[in-house]
Amino acid sequence: MTTAIIADDEDLPRKDLRRMLYQHWPELEIVAECEHGADALEAIHQYQPDIAFLDIRMPGMTGLDVANAIKGRCHAVFTTAYDNHALEAFAAGAIDYLLKPISNERLVDAIARLKARLATKAAPSDLSSLMQELDKRLRPQNVERIRWISASVGDTIKMFPIDKILFFTSDEKYTRVVCADDEAHVRKPLKEIIDGLDPELFWQIHRSVVVRADAIAKAHRDELGKVTVELRGCKEVLKVSQAYAWRFKPM
């Protein structure tokens, strides 16, 4: 039995792909549907599917991040709404992709290639270096980055410059903002804040935690393989979920 997961943060494209796969590849078993990249990576760890259909851009951990993290553990097929210029990068890398809205003809071609690879037991490609290059090429340009975070505390408005913030954590409807000498809660979900952060400077290490990369002092891995990190200027120890543990593998 060939198995697969589908990861897309939008319900309709996810359902459409499932329906089309059932039509053209009825023997394929979809073992999980995921709305976020972190969920997709956890599903890959749990179900060990043969194939992962990954939307390129999802909040937080993107499809490119997932492909970078799985290190060739399953065959990756990207779904994308990017234009032809961006798709040249995928063609050059011989990566399977499906342009949204997905056509039956294109899906049938992708299925044929996947079946051929599975039949010959070809090992999935390790796309790590290629994914990093694609991420640079496809990353939106001129994105307005957050420079300050303002938080209301009673009658006071606290201002936190972005270069002083050590980490963010999701706290139900709020986001906790922590600096070395102060902290506050803002009424904005973490996933919206992430969109305004520079991914080179701030790393997501858990679905509910984003840290300043250059504030990380050390990472610890226990006997069960669970990872925690310590930050400079902060006594709090932060947990790293399995989905993001790949960031802390020794070089």
PDB file of C-alpha atoms in Angstrom, residues 50-242:
ATOM      1  CA  ASP A  50       5.929   7.289   0.781  1.00  0.00           C
ATOM      2  CA  ILE A  51       4.890  10.713  -0.560  1.00  0.00           C
ATOM      3  CA  ALA A  52       4.291  14.192   0.854  1.00  0.00           C
ATOM      4  CA  PHE A  53       2.253  16.723  -1.138  1.00  0.00           C
ATOM      5  CA  LEU A  54       3.431  20.057   0.278  1.00  0.00           C
ATOM      6  CA  ASP A  55       2.127  23.552  -0.290  1.00  0.00           C
ATOM      7  CA  ILE A  56       5.147  25.817  -0.727  1.00  0.00           C
ATOM      8  CA  ARG A  57       3.947  28.677   1.452  1.00  0.00           C
ATOM      9  CA  MET A  58       2.270  27.839   4.752  1.00  0.00           C
ATOM     10  CA  PRO A  59       2.343  29.987   7.906  1.00  0.00           C
ATOM     11  CA  GLY A  60       5.387  29.379  10.069  1.00  0.00           C
ATOM     12  CA  MET A  61       7.029  26.287   8.644  1.00  0.00           C
ATOM     13  CA  THR A  62       6.723  26.258   4.850  1.00  0.00           C
ATOM     14  CA  GLY A  63       6.670  23.297   2.495  1.00  0.00           C
ATOM     15  CA  LEU A  64      10.275  24.141   1.639  1.00  0.00           C
ATOM     16  CA  ASP A  65      11.174  23.942   5.334  1.00  0.00           C
ATOM     17  CA  VAL A  66       9.498  20.535   5.590  1.00  0.00           C
ATOM     18  CA  ALA A  67      11.385  19.218   2.557  1.00  0.00           C
ATOM     19  CA  ASN A  68      14.607  20.529   4.051  1.00  0.00           C
ATOM     20  CA  ALA A  69      13.865  18.788   7.350  1.00  0.00           C
ATOM     21  CA  ILE A  70      12.818  15.341   6.107  1.00  0.00           C
ATOM     22  CA  LYS A  71      16.219  14.695   4.507  1.00  0.00           C
ATOM     23  CA  GLY A  72      14.909  12.399   1.781  1.00  0.00           C
ATOM     24  CA  ARG A  73      12.659  10.266   3.981  1.00  0.00           C
ATOM     25  CA  CYS A  74       9.815  10.414   1.469  1.00  0.00           C
ATOM     26  CA  HIS A  75       9.157  11.711  -2.036  1.00  0.00           C
ATOM     27  CA  ALA A  76       8.107  15.386  -2.022  1.00  0.00           C
ATOM     28  CA  VAL A  77       5.683  16.947  -4.495  1.00  0.00           C
ATOM     29  CA  PHE A  78       5.082  20.684  -4.178  1.00  0.00           C
ATOM     30  CA  THR A  79       1.827  22.482  -4.838  1.00  0.00           C
ATOM     31  CA  THR A  80       2.213  26.139  -5.748  1.00  0.00           C
ATOM     32  CA  ALA A  81       0.381  29.149  -7.103  1.00  0.00           C
ATOM     33  CA  TYR A  82       3.606  30.822  -8.249  1.00  0.00           C
ATOM     34  CA  ASP A  83       3.997  32.075 -11.788  1.00  0.00           C
ATOM     35  CA  ASN A  84       6.105  30.500 -14.540  1.00  0.00           C
ATOM     36  CA  HIS A  85       9.195  32.544 -13.697  1.00  0.00           C
ATOM     37  CA  ALA A  86       9.305  31.057 -10.199  1.00  0.00           C
ATOM     38  CA  LEU A  87       8.586  27.593 -11.543  1.00  0.00           C
ATOM     39  CA  GLU A  88      11.805  27.696 -13.579  1.00  0.00           C
ATOM     40  CA  ALA A  89      13.628  27.103 -10.306  1.00  0.00           C
ATOM     41  CA  PHE A  90      11.714  23.883  -9.791  1.00  0.00           C
ATOM     42  CA  ALA A  91      12.227  22.678 -13.339  1.00  0.00           C
ATOM     43  CA  ALA A  92      15.966  23.245 -13.008  1.00  0.00           C
ATOM     44  CA  GLY A  93      16.000  21.112  -9.892  1.00  0.00           C
ATOM     45  CA  ALA A  94      13.924  18.321 -11.444  1.00  0.00           C
ATOM     46  CA  ILE A  95      11.430  18.614  -8.581  1.00  0.00           C
ATOM     47  CA  ASP A  96       7.841  17.517  -8.919  1.00  0.00           C
ATOM     48  CA  TYR A  97       5.415  20.401  -8.569  1.00  0.00           C
ATOM     49  CA  LEU A  98       1.731  20.968  -9.252  1.00  0.00           C
ATOM     50  CA  LEU A  99       0.618  24.448 -10.290  1.00  0.00           C
ATOM     51  CA  LYS A 100      -2.644  25.575  -8.672  1.00  0.00           C
ATOM     52  CA  PRO A 101      -5.363  25.188  -9.742  1.00  0.00           C
ATOM     53  CA  ILE A 102      -4.139  21.653 -10.375  1.00  0.00           C
ATOM     54  CA  SER A 103      -5.082  20.193 -13.742  1.00  0.00           C
ATOM     55  CA  ASN A 104      -5.968  16.538 -14.218  1.00  0.00           C
ATOM     56  CA  GLU A 105      -3.339  16.183 -16.940  1.00  0.00           C
ATOM     57  CA  ARG A 106      -0.533  17.553 -14.767  1.00  0.00           C
ATOM     58  CA  LEU A 107      -1.531  15.377 -11.823  1.00  0.00           C
ATOM     59  CA  VAL A 108      -1.634  12.251 -13.977  1.00  0.00           C
ATOM     60  CA  ASP A 109       1.907  12.994 -15.186  1.00  0.00           C
ATOM     61  CA  ALA A 110       3.133  13.467 -11.613  1.00  0.00           C
ATOM     62  CA  ILE A 111       1.467  10.228 -10.515  1.00  0.00           C
ATOM     63  CA  ALA A 112       3.162   8.338 -13.346  1.00  0.00           C
ATOM     64  CA  ARG A 113       6.576   9.622 -12.278  1.00  0.00           C
ATOM     65  CA  LEU A 114       5.920   8.780  -8.652  1.00  0.00           C
ATOM     66  CA  LYS A 115       4.793   5.244  -9.512  1.00  0.00           C
ATOM     67  CA  ALA A 116       7.932   4.735 -11.594  1.00  0.00           C
ATOM     68  CA  ARG A 117      10.171   5.843  -8.736  1.00  0.00           C
ATOM     69  CA  LEU A 118       8.333   3.678  -6.237  1.00  0.00           C
ATOM     70  CA  ALA A 119       8.459   0.663  -8.568  1.00  0.00           C
ATOM     71  CA  THR A 120      12.225   0.912  -8.923  1.00  0.00           C
ATOM     72  CA  LYS A 121      12.584   1.588  -5.187  1.00  0.00           C
ATOM     73  CA  ALA A 122      14.473   4.777  -6.015  1.00  0.00           C
ATOM     74  CA  ALA A 123      15.502   6.563  -2.839  1.00  0.00           C
ATOM     75  CA  PRO A 124      13.820   9.941  -2.279  1.00  0.00           C
ATOM     76  CA  SER A 125      16.162  12.826  -2.975  1.00  0.00           C
ATOM     77  CA  ASP A 126      17.720  14.795  -0.129  1.00  0.00           C
ATOM     78  CA  LEU A 127      16.587  18.266  -1.142  1.00  0.00           C
ATOM     79  CA  SER A 128      18.215  20.192   1.724  1.00  0.00           C
ATOM     80  CA  SER A 129      20.606  22.431  -0.199  1.00  0.00           C
ATOM     81  CA  LEU A 130      18.212  22.877  -3.100  1.00  0.00           C
ATOM     82  CA  MET A 131      15.369  23.865  -0.762  1.00  0.00           C
ATOM     83  CA  GLN A 132      17.511  26.548   0.848  1.00  0.00           C
ATOM     84  CA  GLU A 133      18.323  28.001  -2.561  1.00  0.00           C
ATOM     85  CA  LEU A 134      14.691  27.876  -3.689  1.00  0.00           C
ATOM     86  CA  ASP A 135      13.594  29.555  -0.487  1.00  0.00           C
ATOM     87  CA  LYS A 136      15.894  32.481  -1.230  1.00  0.00           C
ATOM     88  CA  ARG A 137      14.687  32.756  -4.826  1.00  0.00           C
ATOM     89  CA  LEU A 138      10.982  32.457  -4.044  1.00  0.00           C
ATOM     90  CA  ARG A 139      10.848  34.444  -0.831  1.00  0.00           C
ATOM     91  CA  PRO A 140       8.621  37.515  -1.288  1.00  0.00           C
ATOM     92  CA  GLN A 141      10.643  40.661  -1.857  1.00  0.00           C
ATOM     93  CA  ASN A 142      10.183  43.991  -0.090  1.00  0.00           C
ATOM     94  CA  VAL A 143       8.186  42.466   2.770  1.00  0.00           C
ATOM     95  CA  GLU A 144       7.625  45.061   5.469  1.00  0.00           C
ATOM     96  CA  ARG A 145       9.362  43.742   8.582  1.00  0.00           C
ATOM     97  CA  ILE A 146       8.290  44.486  12.134  1.00  0.00           C
ATOM     98  CA  ARG A 147      10.586  47.055  13.788  1.00  0.00           C
ATOM     99  CA  TRP A 148       8.688  47.591  17.043  1.00  0.00           C
ATOM    100  CA  ILE A 149       6.182  45.675  19.131  1.00  0.00           C
ATOM    101  CA  SER A 150       3.810  47.811  21.199  1.00  0.00           C
ATOM    102  CA  ALA A 151       1.900  46.324  24.134  1.00  0.00           C
ATOM    103  CA  SER A 152      -0.720  47.860  26.412  1.00  0.00           C
ATOM    104  CA  VAL A 153      -0.183  47.261  30.134  1.00  0.00           C
ATOM    105  CA  GLY A 154      -2.946  49.041  32.027  1.00  0.00           C
ATOM    106  CA  ASP A 155      -2.717  52.711  31.089  1.00  0.00           C
ATOM    107  CA  THR A 156       0.827  52.291  29.757  1.00  0.00           C
ATOM    108  CA  ILE A 157       1.982  51.366  26.265  1.00  0.00           C
ATOM    109  CA  LYS A 158       5.307  49.530  26.294  1.00  0.00           C
ATOM    110  CA  MET A 159       7.510  49.703  23.221  1.00  0.00           C
ATOM    111  CA  PHE A 160       9.833  46.786  22.417  1.00  0.00           C
ATOM    112  CA  PRO A 161      12.381  47.277  19.610  1.00  0.00           C
ATOM    113  CA  ILE A 162      12.574  44.082  17.568  1.00  0.00           C
ATOM    114  CA  ASP A 163      16.343  43.746  18.094  1.00  0.00           C
ATOM    115  CA  LYS A 164      15.816  43.521  21.870  1.00  0.00           C
ATOM    116  CA  ILE A 165      13.217  40.737  21.785  1.00  0.00           C
ATOM    117  CA  LEU A 166      14.502  37.294  22.791  1.00  0.00           C
ATOM    118  CA  PHE A 167      11.437  35.203  22.014  1.00  0.00           C
ATOM    119  CA  PHE A 168       7.695  35.081  21.395  1.00  0.00           C
ATOM    120  CA  THR A 169       5.319  32.453  22.756  1.00  0.00           C
ATOM    121  CA  SER A 170       1.685  31.856  21.917  1.00  0.00           C
ATOM    122  CA  ASP A 171      -0.562  32.241  24.965  1.00  0.00           C
ATOM    123  CA  GLU A 172      -4.113  31.375  23.895  1.00  0.00           C
ATOM    124  CA  LYS A 173      -5.489  34.562  22.258  1.00  0.00           C
ATOM    125  CA  TYR A 174      -2.365  36.552  23.073  1.00  0.00           C
ATOM    126  CA  THR A 175       1.325  36.468  22.255  1.00  0.00           C
ATOM    127  CA  ARG A 176       3.885  36.835  25.018  1.00  0.00           C
ATOM    128  CA  VAL A 177       6.820  39.059  24.073  1.00  0.00           C
ATOM    129  CA  VAL A 178       9.975  38.568  26.154  1.00  0.00           C
ATOM    130  CA  CYS A 179      13.116  40.708  26.390  1.00  0.00           C
ATOM    131  CA  ALA A 180      16.036  40.321  28.784  1.00  0.00           C
ATOM    132  CA  ASP A 181      14.612  42.891  31.226  1.00  0.00           C
ATOM    133  CA  ASP A 182      10.886  43.028  30.492  1.00  0.00           C
ATOM    134  CA  GLU A 183       7.933  41.256  28.932  1.00  0.00           C
ATOM    135  CA  ALA A 184       4.304  41.842  27.975  1.00  0.00           C
ATOM    136  CA  HIS A 185       1.356  40.315  26.121  1.00  0.00           C
ATOM    137  CA  VAL A 186       0.008  41.616  22.815  1.00  0.00           C
ATOM    138  CA  ARG A 187      -3.411  40.961  21.342  1.00  0.00           C
ATOM    139  CA  LYS A 188      -2.131  39.502  18.116  1.00  0.00           C
ATOM    140  CA  PRO A 189      -1.722  35.802  17.313  1.00  0.00           C
ATOM    141  CA  LEU A 190       1.795  34.496  16.876  1.00  0.00           C
ATOM    142  CA  LYS A 191       1.141  33.301  13.325  1.00  0.00           C
ATOM    143  CA  GLU A 192       0.448  36.903  12.254  1.00  0.00           C
ATOM    144  CA  ILE A 193       3.572  38.200  13.962  1.00  0.00           C
ATOM    145  CA  ILE A 194       5.684  35.532  12.241  1.00  0.00           C
ATOM    146  CA  ASP A 195       4.778  36.961   8.838  1.00  0.00           C
ATOM    147  CA  GLY A 196       6.524  40.224   9.769  1.00  0.00           C
ATOM    148  CA  LEU A 197       9.694  38.648  11.182  1.00  0.00           C
ATOM    149  CA  ASP A 198      12.891  38.049   9.247  1.00  0.00           C
ATOM    150  CA  PRO A 199      13.208  34.226   9.076  1.00  0.00           C
ATOM    151  CA  GLU A 200      16.990  34.557   9.071  1.00  0.00           C
ATOM    152  CA  LEU A 201      16.892  36.323  12.441  1.00  0.00           C
ATOM    153  CA  PHE A 202      13.961  34.597  14.141  1.00  0.00           C
ATOM    154  CA  TRP A 203      13.534  30.819  14.174  1.00  0.00           C
ATOM    155  CA  GLN A 204      10.368  28.955  14.938  1.00  0.00           C
ATOM    156  CA  ILE A 205      11.288  26.071  17.255  1.00  0.00           C
ATOM    157  CA  HIS A 206       7.790  25.002  18.262  1.00  0.00           C
ATOM    158  CA  ARG A 207       4.296  25.667  16.998  1.00  0.00           C
ATOM    159  CA  SER A 208       3.938  28.188  19.820  1.00  0.00           C
ATOM    160  CA  VAL A 209       7.530  29.476  20.168  1.00  0.00           C
ATOM    161  CA  VAL A 210       9.729  31.731  18.018  1.00  0.00           C
ATOM    162  CA  VAL A 211      13.222  32.700  19.229  1.00  0.00           C
ATOM    163  CA  ARG A 212      15.870  35.156  18.182  1.00  0.00           C
ATOM    164  CA  ALA A 213      18.512  32.925  16.591  1.00  0.00           C
ATOM    165  CA  ASP A 214      21.559  34.863  17.768  1.00  0.00           C
ATOM    166  CA  ALA A 215      20.251  34.771  21.353  1.00  0.00           C
ATOM    167  CA  ILE A 216      20.471  30.973  21.492  1.00  0.00           C
ATOM    168  CA  ALA A 217      23.337  30.016  23.806  1.00  0.00           C
ATOM    169  CA  LYS A 218      23.043  26.223  23.699  1.00  0.00           C
ATOM    170  CA  ALA A 219      20.732  23.325  22.927  1.00  0.00           C
ATOM    171  CA  HIS A 220      20.325  20.158  25.005  1.00  0.00           C
ATOM    172  CA  ARG A 221      19.134  16.758  23.790  1.00  0.00           C
ATOM    173  CA  ASP A 222      17.974  14.291  26.476  1.00  0.00           C
ATOM    174  CA  GLU A 223      18.054  10.484  26.393  1.00  0.00           C
ATOM    175  CA  LEU A 224      14.657  10.441  24.650  1.00  0.00           C
ATOM    176  CA  GLY A 225      15.886  12.775  21.902  1.00  0.00           C
ATOM    177  CA  LYS A 226      13.862  15.765  23.124  1.00  0.00           C
ATOM    178  CA  VAL A 227      15.565  19.122  22.593  1.00  0.00           C
ATOM    179  CA  THR A 228      15.505  22.256  24.756  1.00  0.00           C
ATOM    180  CA  VAL A 229      17.335  25.549  24.262  1.00  0.00           C
ATOM    181  CA  GLU A 230      18.787  28.157  26.583  1.00  0.00           C
ATOM    182  CA  LEU A 231      18.998  31.807  25.598  1.00  0.00           C
ATOM    183  CA  ARG A 232      21.549  34.433  26.562  1.00  0.00           C
ATOM    184  CA  GLY A 233      20.105  36.887  29.034  1.00  0.00           C
ATOM    185  CA  CYS A 234      17.195  34.624  29.963  1.00  0.00           C
ATOM    186  CA  LYS A 235      16.779  31.902  32.568  1.00  0.00           C
ATOM    187  CA  GLU A 236      13.783  30.339  30.852  1.00  0.00           C
ATOM    188  CA  VAL A 237      14.362  27.018  29.073  1.00  0.00           C
ATOM    189  CA  LEU A 238      12.351  26.579  25.866  1.00  0.00           C
ATOM    190  CA  LYS A 239      11.176  23.295  24.379  1.00  0.00           C
ATOM    191  CA  VAL A 240      11.858  22.422  20.748  1.00  0.00           C
ATOM    192  CA  SER A 241       9.225  20.295  19.051  1.00  0.00           C
ATOM    193  CA  GLN A 242      10.252  17.295  16.963  1.00  0.00           C
TER     194      GLN A 242
END
